[in-house]
Short mmCIF file of C-alpha atoms in Angstrom, two decimals:
data_model
loop_
_atom_site.label_atom_id
_atom_site.label_comp_id
_atom_site.label_asym_id
_atom_site.label_seq_id
_atom_site.Cartn_x
_atom_site.Cartn_y
_atom_site.Cartn_z
CA MET E 1 -40.00 23.58 -212.06
CA ALA E 2 -39.94 25.12 -208.95
CA ARG E 3 -36.22 25.97 -209.38
CA GLN E 4 -36.89 27.28 -212.74
CA LEU E 5 -38.96 29.86 -210.75
CA ARG E 6 -36.95 30.85 -208.49
CA ALA E 7 -34.57 30.95 -211.02
CA GLU E 8 -36.65 33.76 -212.70
CA GLN E 9 -37.93 35.64 -209.93
CA THR E 10 -34.12 35.46 -208.82
CA ARG E 11 -33.51 37.05 -211.96
CA THR E 12 -35.97 39.20 -211.68
CA THR E 13 -34.92 41.28 -209.04
CA ILE E 14 -31.43 41.49 -209.55
CA ILE E 15 -32.85 43.12 -213.23
CA THR E 16 -35.49 46.06 -210.73
CA ALA E 17 -32.55 46.69 -208.38
CA ALA E 18 -29.75 47.55 -210.64
CA ALA E 19 -32.62 48.93 -212.68
CA ASP E 20 -33.19 51.44 -209.86
CA LEU E 21 -29.48 51.79 -208.99
CA PHE E 22 -28.68 52.66 -212.89
CA ASP E 23 -31.98 55.13 -213.17
CA ARG E 24 -30.55 56.98 -209.87
CA HIS E 25 -27.04 56.97 -209.50
CA GLY E 26 -25.97 56.35 -213.44
CA TYR E 27 -24.18 53.26 -215.29
CA GLU E 28 -20.59 54.38 -214.52
CA SER E 29 -21.17 55.25 -210.56
CA THR E 30 -23.45 51.70 -210.06
CA SER E 31 -21.08 48.50 -209.35
CA LEU E 32 -22.12 44.76 -209.40
CA SER E 33 -21.61 44.81 -205.36
CA ASP E 34 -24.15 47.66 -205.09
CA ILE E 35 -26.73 45.34 -207.27
CA VAL E 36 -25.89 42.64 -205.05
CA GLU E 37 -26.31 44.81 -201.98
CA HIS E 38 -29.54 46.32 -203.63
CA ALA E 39 -30.63 42.95 -204.83
CA GLN E 40 -30.33 41.35 -201.42
CA VAL E 41 -28.83 38.31 -203.69
CA THR E 42 -25.36 36.42 -203.65
CA LYS E 43 -23.08 37.37 -205.71
CA GLY E 44 -23.25 34.21 -207.20
CA ALA E 45 -26.32 34.57 -207.76
CA LEU E 46 -25.95 37.34 -210.04
CA TYR E 47 -23.20 35.78 -211.61
CA PHE E 48 -25.23 32.96 -212.71
CA HIS E 49 -27.58 35.13 -214.75
CA PHE E 50 -25.35 37.75 -215.70
CA ALA E 51 -21.80 37.60 -216.49
CA ALA E 52 -21.07 41.45 -216.51
CA LYS E 53 -23.06 44.87 -215.14
CA GLU E 54 -22.86 45.33 -219.01
CA ASP E 55 -24.64 41.46 -219.79
CA LEU E 56 -27.42 43.47 -216.87
CA ALA E 57 -27.61 46.78 -218.89
CA HIS E 58 -29.23 44.80 -222.16
CA ALA E 59 -31.18 42.95 -220.63
CA ILE E 60 -32.73 47.07 -219.03
CA MET E 61 -32.73 47.99 -222.47
CA GLU E 62 -34.34 45.00 -224.14
CA LEU E 63 -37.70 44.81 -221.59
CA GLN E 64 -37.71 48.73 -221.95
CA SER E 65 -37.69 47.85 -226.47
CA GLN E 66 -40.44 44.84 -225.66
CA ALA E 67 -42.81 47.44 -223.44
CA SER E 68 -42.44 49.65 -226.07
CA ARG E 69 -43.26 47.28 -228.92
CA ARG E 70 -45.83 45.91 -226.73
CA VAL E 71 -47.63 49.50 -225.81
CA ALA E 72 -47.26 50.65 -230.14
CA CYS E 73 -48.97 46.92 -230.81
CA GLU E 74 -51.95 47.86 -228.50
CA ILE E 75 -52.37 50.91 -229.62
CA ASP E 76 -52.24 49.87 -233.34
CA ASP E 77 -55.18 47.91 -233.02
CA ARG E 78 -57.29 50.04 -231.54
CA GLY E 79 -58.11 52.61 -234.85
CA TYR E 80 -57.64 55.49 -233.41
CA SER E 81 -56.54 57.89 -235.71
CA SER E 82 -52.52 58.16 -236.72
CA LEU E 83 -52.02 61.39 -234.13
CA GLU E 84 -53.63 60.10 -231.81
CA SER E 85 -51.61 56.76 -231.70
CA LEU E 86 -48.75 58.52 -231.79
CA MET E 87 -49.54 61.02 -228.44
CA ARG E 88 -50.82 57.63 -227.13
CA LEU E 89 -47.62 55.92 -227.26
CA THR E 90 -45.81 58.63 -225.75
CA PHE E 91 -48.05 58.98 -222.63
CA GLY E 92 -48.58 54.76 -223.20
CA ILE E 93 -44.16 55.12 -222.95
CA THR E 94 -44.32 57.63 -219.82
CA ARG E 95 -46.70 55.65 -217.81
CA LEU E 96 -44.11 52.73 -217.89
CA SER E 97 -41.60 55.24 -217.02
CA VAL E 98 -43.93 56.13 -213.93
CA GLU E 99 -44.56 52.78 -212.81
CA GLY E 100 -41.01 51.26 -212.77
CA PRO E 101 -37.72 51.51 -212.89
CA VAL E 102 -36.97 49.52 -215.74
CA ALA E 103 -38.73 52.07 -218.31
CA ARG E 104 -36.46 55.05 -216.88
CA ALA E 105 -32.92 52.79 -216.01
CA GLY E 106 -33.62 52.29 -220.00
CA LEU E 107 -33.68 55.85 -221.32
CA ARG E 108 -30.84 56.56 -218.89
CA LEU E 109 -28.63 53.59 -220.25
CA ALA E 110 -29.56 54.55 -223.90
CA THR E 111 -28.48 57.96 -223.12
CA GLY E 112 -25.00 57.31 -220.98
CA GLY E 113 -23.03 55.62 -223.67
CA VAL E 114 -23.99 52.05 -223.41
CA ALA E 115 -23.23 49.70 -226.27
CA VAL E 116 -26.67 48.48 -227.98
CA ARG E 117 -25.54 44.47 -229.32
CA PRO E 118 -26.96 43.48 -231.86
CA PRO E 119 -30.11 41.64 -232.54
CA LEU E 120 -31.54 44.82 -230.50
CA ARG E 121 -32.34 47.92 -231.65
CA HIS E 122 -31.10 51.12 -230.53
CA PRO E 123 -34.61 52.56 -228.77
CA PHE E 124 -34.32 55.76 -230.55
CA THR E 125 -34.46 54.46 -233.68
CA GLU E 126 -36.98 52.77 -232.78
CA TRP E 127 -38.96 55.77 -231.83
CA LEU E 128 -37.97 57.50 -235.18
CA GLU E 129 -39.49 55.24 -237.32
CA LEU E 130 -42.54 54.62 -235.43
CA ILE E 131 -43.26 58.57 -235.50
CA SER E 132 -42.33 59.08 -238.96
CA ARG E 133 -44.86 56.33 -239.78
CA GLY E 134 -47.34 58.21 -237.47
CA LEU E 135 -46.58 61.55 -238.97
CA ALA E 136 -46.46 60.45 -242.19
CA GLY E 137 -50.07 58.74 -241.62
CA ALA E 138 -51.36 61.96 -239.50
CA ILE E 139 -50.98 64.26 -242.74
CA ARG E 140 -53.10 61.60 -245.11
CA GLU E 141 -55.18 61.48 -242.59
CA ALA E 142 -55.21 65.84 -242.46
CA ASP E 143 -54.80 65.97 -238.71
CA VAL E 144 -50.75 67.80 -239.81
CA HIS E 145 -50.07 70.13 -242.06
CA PRO E 146 -48.89 68.98 -245.27
CA ASP E 147 -46.16 70.76 -245.95
CA VAL E 148 -44.15 69.75 -242.84
CA ASP E 149 -40.81 67.36 -243.45
CA VAL E 150 -41.67 64.03 -241.73
CA ASP E 151 -37.73 63.25 -241.14
CA ALA E 152 -37.00 66.78 -239.44
CA VAL E 153 -40.06 66.51 -237.04
CA ALA E 154 -39.63 63.22 -236.33
CA HIS E 155 -36.33 64.07 -235.04
CA SER E 156 -37.08 67.03 -233.19
CA LEU E 157 -40.12 65.18 -231.42
CA VAL E 158 -38.04 62.09 -230.28
CA CYS E 159 -35.39 64.99 -229.45
CA SER E 160 -38.41 66.50 -227.08
CA PHE E 161 -39.39 63.13 -225.33
CA VAL E 162 -36.03 62.28 -224.76
CA GLY E 163 -35.00 65.60 -223.24
CA THR E 164 -38.49 65.83 -221.75
CA ARG E 165 -37.82 62.65 -219.60
CA VAL E 166 -33.91 62.94 -218.96
CA VAL E 167 -35.43 66.70 -217.44
CA THR E 168 -37.69 65.88 -215.48
CA ARG E 169 -35.58 62.96 -214.09
CA THR E 170 -33.09 65.05 -213.09
CA HIS E 171 -35.50 67.92 -211.34
CA GLU E 172 -38.36 66.39 -210.44
CA PRO E 173 -40.20 63.02 -209.43
CA PRO E 174 -41.30 61.02 -211.91
CA THR E 175 -45.69 61.43 -211.67
CA ARG E 176 -44.37 65.13 -212.95
CA LEU E 177 -43.67 63.69 -216.38
CA PRO E 178 -47.29 63.34 -217.51
CA ARG E 179 -47.49 66.85 -216.84
CA ARG E 180 -44.25 67.58 -219.19
CA MET E 181 -45.50 65.41 -221.70
CA ALA E 182 -48.75 67.48 -221.99
CA GLU E 183 -46.86 70.47 -222.16
CA MET E 184 -44.96 68.86 -224.35
CA TRP E 185 -47.75 68.81 -227.15
CA TYR E 186 -49.35 71.56 -226.80
CA VAL E 187 -46.38 73.20 -228.41
CA LEU E 188 -46.20 70.65 -230.70
CA ILE E 189 -49.84 70.58 -231.75
CA ARG E 190 -50.54 74.39 -232.31
CA GLY E 191 -46.91 73.82 -234.68
CA LEU E 192 -48.77 71.04 -236.63
CA VAL E 193 -52.02 70.82 -236.83
CA PRO E 194 -54.32 73.02 -238.67
CA VAL E 195 -55.99 75.31 -236.70
CA PRO E 196 -59.56 73.88 -237.19
CA ARG E 197 -58.12 70.36 -235.45
CA ARG E 198 -56.56 71.66 -232.80
CA PRO E 199 -58.92 71.99 -230.29
CA ARG E 200 -59.30 67.75 -230.77
CA TYR E 201 -56.38 67.50 -229.77
CA LEU E 202 -55.73 69.68 -227.21
CA SER E 203 -58.01 68.07 -224.73
CA LEU E 204 -57.23 64.76 -226.11
CA ALA E 205 -53.49 65.77 -224.45
CA THR E 206 -54.62 66.98 -221.25
CA ARG E 207 -57.32 63.70 -220.95
CA LEU E 208 -54.08 61.72 -221.81
CA GLU E 209 -52.17 63.22 -218.87
CA ARG E 210 -54.54 62.78 -216.47
CA GLU E 211 -55.22 59.06 -217.66
CA VAL E 212 -52.16 58.24 -217.27
CA MET E 213 -51.55 59.93 -213.20
CA ALA E 214 -55.42 57.99 -212.55
CA VAL E 215 -53.74 54.84 -213.48
CA CYS E 216 -50.12 55.60 -212.01
CA ALA E 217 -51.98 56.52 -208.59
CA VAL E 218 -53.50 53.34 -208.19
#
C-alpha cells in the first residue's frame, strides 16, 4: 500500500512538473530530461509511468478534461439559469487555470498541435457542446435574443474564451485571467442579452470575477 501511494505521488509530481514546463515553454521546447530535472525524479521513475512525452501530454489533457466536466456537473446541480450556468462554467475553468499549471498546460497543448487520442475528446469539442446547450437554454428562458444563431455564437464564444487565455498567458500573469474573463462577458452580454436583463448579468460577471480572485488569493 505504501509503495502504491509513493508511486501515485511520483506520478503526480511528474505530471505537475511537465505541466509547468509545457505551460511556460511549450511542448516542443520541453524535453524529457527537462521534466526529470524539474520534477527531481530519475529517468527510470519517469519511464515507469510514461513511455513517451506524448503520453505525459495526453495525461495532462485528460486531467484538464476531468476537471472541466467536474466543474460543469457541480454547476448543473445548483439550479442556476442557463446563462448564469454558462458564465459560471467559464469562470470555473478560469479558476482552475489560476490555481495550477495543469489546466493552463492542457489548453496550450490543445492549441499546440498535440494529438488528442480516443477515448479522450478534444476540449474544444466538449466546450462547444456545453456552450451550445447553455445558449439554447438561455434562449428558452428569454435571457438571450431569440434570433441568435446558437452554433455561430458558441463558436465565437469558445474562440473568445480560448483567445483570452492565450493572449493573457503571453502578456500577463495568470491572476489577470478573471479580469479578462469579466471583460469578455461585458462585451458578450451587451450583444446577446435583451436590455431589461443585462444589468443582472453584467453584475454577475463582476461578482464572479471577485469570487474567483478571492478563492485564488487564499
